[in-house]
Coordinates of C-alpha atoms in Angstrom, one line a residue:
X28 CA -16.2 52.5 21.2
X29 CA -14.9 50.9 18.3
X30 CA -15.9 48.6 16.0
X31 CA -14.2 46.2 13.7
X32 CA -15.2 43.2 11.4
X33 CA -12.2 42.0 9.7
X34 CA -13.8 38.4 9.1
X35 CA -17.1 38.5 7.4
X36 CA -20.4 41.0 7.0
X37 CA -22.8 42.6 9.2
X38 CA -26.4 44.1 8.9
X39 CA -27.4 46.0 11.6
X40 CA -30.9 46.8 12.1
X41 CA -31.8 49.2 15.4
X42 CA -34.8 48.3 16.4
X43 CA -36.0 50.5 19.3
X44 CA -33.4 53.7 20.9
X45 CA -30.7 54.9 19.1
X46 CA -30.9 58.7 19.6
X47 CA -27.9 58.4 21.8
X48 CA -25.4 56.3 18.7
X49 CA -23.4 58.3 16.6
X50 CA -20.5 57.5 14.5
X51 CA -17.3 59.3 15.1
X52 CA -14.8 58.6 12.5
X53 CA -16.3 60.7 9.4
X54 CA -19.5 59.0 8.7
X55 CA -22.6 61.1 8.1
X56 CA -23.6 63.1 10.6
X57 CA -26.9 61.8 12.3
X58 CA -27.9 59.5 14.7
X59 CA -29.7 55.8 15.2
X60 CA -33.3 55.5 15.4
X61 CA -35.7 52.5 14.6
X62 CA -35.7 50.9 11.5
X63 CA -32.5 52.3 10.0
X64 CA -29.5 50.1 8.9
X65 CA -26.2 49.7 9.1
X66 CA -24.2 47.6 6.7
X67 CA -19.8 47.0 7.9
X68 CA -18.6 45.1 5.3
X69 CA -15.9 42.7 5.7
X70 CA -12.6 44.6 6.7
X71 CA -14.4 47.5 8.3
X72 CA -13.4 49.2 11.2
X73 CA -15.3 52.5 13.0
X74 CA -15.3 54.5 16.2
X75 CA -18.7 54.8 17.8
X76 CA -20.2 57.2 20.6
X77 CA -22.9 56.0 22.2
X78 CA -24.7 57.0 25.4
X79 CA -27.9 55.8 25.7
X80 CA -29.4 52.4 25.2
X81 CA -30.8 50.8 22.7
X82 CA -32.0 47.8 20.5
X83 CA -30.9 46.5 17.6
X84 CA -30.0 43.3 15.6
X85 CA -26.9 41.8 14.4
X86 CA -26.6 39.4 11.2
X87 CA -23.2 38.1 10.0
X88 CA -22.7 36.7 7.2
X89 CA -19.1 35.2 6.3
X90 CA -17.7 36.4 2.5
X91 CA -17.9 33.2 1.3
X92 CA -21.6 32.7 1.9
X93 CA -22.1 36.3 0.7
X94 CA -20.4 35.8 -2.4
X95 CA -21.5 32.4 -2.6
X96 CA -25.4 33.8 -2.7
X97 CA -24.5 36.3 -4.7
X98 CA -23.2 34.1 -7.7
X99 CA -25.8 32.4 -7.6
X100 CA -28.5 35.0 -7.6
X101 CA -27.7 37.4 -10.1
X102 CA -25.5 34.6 -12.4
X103 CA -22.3 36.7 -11.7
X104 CA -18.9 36.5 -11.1
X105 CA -18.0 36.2 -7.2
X106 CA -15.4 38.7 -7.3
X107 CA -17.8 41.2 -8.5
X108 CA -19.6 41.6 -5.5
X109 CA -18.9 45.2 -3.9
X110 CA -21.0 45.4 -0.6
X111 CA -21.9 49.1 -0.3
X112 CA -20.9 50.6 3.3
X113 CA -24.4 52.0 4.5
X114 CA -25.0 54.3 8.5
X115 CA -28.0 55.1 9.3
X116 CA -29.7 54.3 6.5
X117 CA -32.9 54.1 5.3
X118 CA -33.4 50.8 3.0
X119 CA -37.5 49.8 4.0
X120 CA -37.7 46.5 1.9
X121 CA -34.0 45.4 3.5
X122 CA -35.1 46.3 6.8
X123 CA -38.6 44.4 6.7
X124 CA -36.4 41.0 5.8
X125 CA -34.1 41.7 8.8
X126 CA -37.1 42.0 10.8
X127 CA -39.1 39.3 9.6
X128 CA -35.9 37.0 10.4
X129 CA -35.5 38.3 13.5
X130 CA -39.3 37.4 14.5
X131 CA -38.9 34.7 13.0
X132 CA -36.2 33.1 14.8
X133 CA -37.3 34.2 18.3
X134 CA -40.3 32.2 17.2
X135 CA -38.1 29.4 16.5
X136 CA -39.1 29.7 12.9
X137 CA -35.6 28.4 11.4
X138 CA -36.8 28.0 7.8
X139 CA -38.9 31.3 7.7
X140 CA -35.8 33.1 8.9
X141 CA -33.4 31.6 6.3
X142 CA -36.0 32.7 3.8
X143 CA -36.1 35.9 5.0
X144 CA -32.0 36.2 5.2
X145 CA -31.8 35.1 1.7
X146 CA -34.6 37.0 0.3
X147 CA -33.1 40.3 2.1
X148 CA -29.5 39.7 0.4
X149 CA -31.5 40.0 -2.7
X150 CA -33.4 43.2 -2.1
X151 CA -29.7 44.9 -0.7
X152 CA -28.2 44.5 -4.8
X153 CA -31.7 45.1 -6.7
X154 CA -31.8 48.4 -4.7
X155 CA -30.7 51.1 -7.5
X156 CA -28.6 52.5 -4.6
X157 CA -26.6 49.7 -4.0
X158 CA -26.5 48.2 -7.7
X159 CA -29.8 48.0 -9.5
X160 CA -29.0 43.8 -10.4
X161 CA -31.8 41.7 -11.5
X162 CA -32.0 38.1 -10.4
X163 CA -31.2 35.8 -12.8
X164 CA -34.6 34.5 -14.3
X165 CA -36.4 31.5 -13.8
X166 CA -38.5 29.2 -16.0
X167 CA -41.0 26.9 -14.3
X168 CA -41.0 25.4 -11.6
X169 CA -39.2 22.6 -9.4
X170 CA -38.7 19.3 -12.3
X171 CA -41.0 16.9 -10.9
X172 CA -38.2 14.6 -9.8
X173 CA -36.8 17.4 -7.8
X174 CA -40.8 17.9 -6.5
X175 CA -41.1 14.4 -5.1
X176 CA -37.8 14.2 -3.5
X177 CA -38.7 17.6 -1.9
X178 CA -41.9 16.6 -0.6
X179 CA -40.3 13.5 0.3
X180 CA -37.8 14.9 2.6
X181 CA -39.9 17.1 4.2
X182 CA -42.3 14.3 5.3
X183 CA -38.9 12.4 6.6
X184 CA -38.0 15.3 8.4
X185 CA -41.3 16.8 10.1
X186 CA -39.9 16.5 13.2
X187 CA -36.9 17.9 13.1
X188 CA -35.2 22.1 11.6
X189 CA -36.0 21.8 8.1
X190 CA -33.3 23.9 6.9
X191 CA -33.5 25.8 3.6
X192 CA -30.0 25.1 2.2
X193 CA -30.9 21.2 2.7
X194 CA -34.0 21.7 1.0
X195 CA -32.5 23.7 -2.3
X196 CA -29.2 21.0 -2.2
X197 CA -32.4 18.0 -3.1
X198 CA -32.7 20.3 -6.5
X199 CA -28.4 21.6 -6.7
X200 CA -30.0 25.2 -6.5
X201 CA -29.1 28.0 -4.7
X202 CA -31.6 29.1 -1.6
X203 CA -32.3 32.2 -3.0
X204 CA -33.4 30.2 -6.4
X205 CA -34.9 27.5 -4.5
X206 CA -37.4 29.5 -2.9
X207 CA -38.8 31.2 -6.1
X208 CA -39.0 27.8 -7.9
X209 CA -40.8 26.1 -5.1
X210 CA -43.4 29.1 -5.3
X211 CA -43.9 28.6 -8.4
X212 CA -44.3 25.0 -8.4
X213 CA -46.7 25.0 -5.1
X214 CA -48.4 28.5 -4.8
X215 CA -46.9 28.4 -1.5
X216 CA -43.4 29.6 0.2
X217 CA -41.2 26.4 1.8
X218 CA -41.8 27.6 4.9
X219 CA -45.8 27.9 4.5
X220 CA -45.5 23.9 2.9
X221 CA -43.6 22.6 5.8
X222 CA -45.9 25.1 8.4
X223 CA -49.1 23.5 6.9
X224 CA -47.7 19.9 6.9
X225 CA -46.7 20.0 10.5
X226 CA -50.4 21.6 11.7
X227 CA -51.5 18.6 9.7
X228 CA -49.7 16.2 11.5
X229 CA -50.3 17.8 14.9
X230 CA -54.3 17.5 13.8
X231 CA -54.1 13.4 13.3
X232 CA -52.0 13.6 17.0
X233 CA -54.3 15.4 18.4
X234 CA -57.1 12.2 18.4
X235 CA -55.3 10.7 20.8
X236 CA -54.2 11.0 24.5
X237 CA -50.3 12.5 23.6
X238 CA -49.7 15.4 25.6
X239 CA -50.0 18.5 23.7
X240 CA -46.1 19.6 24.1
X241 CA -45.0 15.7 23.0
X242 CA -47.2 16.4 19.5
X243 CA -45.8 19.9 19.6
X244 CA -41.8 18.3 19.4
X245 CA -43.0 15.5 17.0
X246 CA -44.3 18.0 14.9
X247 CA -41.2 20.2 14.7
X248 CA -42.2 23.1 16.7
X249 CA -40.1 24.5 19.0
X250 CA -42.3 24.3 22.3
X251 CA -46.2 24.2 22.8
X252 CA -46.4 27.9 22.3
X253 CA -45.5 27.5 18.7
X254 CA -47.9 25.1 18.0
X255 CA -50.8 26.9 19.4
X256 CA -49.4 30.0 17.7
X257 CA -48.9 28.1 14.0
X258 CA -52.2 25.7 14.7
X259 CA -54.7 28.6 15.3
X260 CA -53.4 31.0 12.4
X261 CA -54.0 27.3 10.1
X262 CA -57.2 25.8 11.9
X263 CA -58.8 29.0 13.6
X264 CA -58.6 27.6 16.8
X265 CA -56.1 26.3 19.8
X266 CA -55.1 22.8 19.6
X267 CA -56.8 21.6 23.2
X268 CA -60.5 23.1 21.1
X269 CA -59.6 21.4 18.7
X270 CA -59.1 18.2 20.4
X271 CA -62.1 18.8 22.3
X272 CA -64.4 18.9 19.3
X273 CA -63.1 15.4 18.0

């Protein structure tokens, strides 16, 4: 089989199988298993075996995000971005992003998994394998005109995908920078804010007589499931107990 990405990035991450994957073309010589990695940069091209099935996940990024993210992150010239070519490889704290933004988006959990894509393009260039950076520093947090307008927006928007790049353009900061000023100006992730804002609101629903999957869309969660899931991790209970009690 081959492979090739002549337009953009991609992460692989195999999440179940992969005993039966092997490259052909002169990379090293092992096989897939769960929880390695595979990064194709843009322009690569590879021949693959495989034979047995398995499970894995795909992220693409174009080069103009990547470089994009990567400017802003580490304060550095665009051009000096050299994404390392990586088979079969063993990156944990990369890994655990890919996988948290997997979850999260078969969850429907759109801002959690943009945290976790941007937060995982971090940890591939402070890995002293793949170039040891250090993000550029931050002082404070969010100014408090940039804090109101925030909060502002995501009350606007409850109902609706709260997406991380709209939320870091309020303040004309990157995601990646976005995310660790809002931390430090809240104690909280973006995605925990918005999560506990939209349980909130489904609480003041829930005294009436809306069926549970109309608060569930009003609320910004992607079906009733998600609410029940996001409402009992936040309350300690489902939403129809919770209702009941009132």
């Amino acid at each position: 089989m081959s492979y090739e990405r002549p337009d953009g990035h991609t992460f692989s991450l195999y999440l179940s199988g992969g005993a039966g994957t092997r490259r052909l073309d002169g990379g090293p010589d092992a096989r897939g298993r769960p929880g390695v990695l595979c990064i194709m940069p843009q322009g690569h091209s590879s021949e693959w075996e495989i034979t047995d099935f398995f499970e894995f996940v795909h992220l693409y990024v174009p080069d103009d995000q990547m470089r994009r993210m990567f400017a802003e992150t580490f304060d550095r010239d665009a051009r000096l971005m050299a994404l390392p070519e990586m088979t079969f490889a063993d990156a944990p704290a990369l890994a655990l992003r890919l996988r948290q933004m997997t979850e999260a988006m078969l969850a429907g959990g759109h801002l959690l998994a943009e945290e976790a894509m941007t937060q995982a393009i971090n940890d591939l260039f402070v890995d002293p394998r793949y170039g040891g950076m250090r993000a550029r520093a931050i002082s404070g947090g969010l100014a408090p005109h940039v804090r109101r307008r925030t909060l502002d927006y995501i009350e606007a928007h409850l109902g609706e995908t709260i997406r991380l790049q709209d939320l870091a353009d309020i303040g004309q900061l990157s995601a990646f920078h976005f995310q660790r000023m809002f931390r430090a100006s809240f104690g909280v992730s973006p995605h925990g804010w918005v999560a506990h804002r939209r349980v909130e609101r489904a609480k003041s629903m829930l005294s009436g007589m809306d069926p549970i999957a109309q608060i569930a869309s009003a609320c910004g969660f992607s079906s009733q499931s998600h609410l029940t899931r996001a409402f009992k991790l936040g309350t300690g209970v489902t939403p129809s107990a919770y209702r009941q009690r009132q």
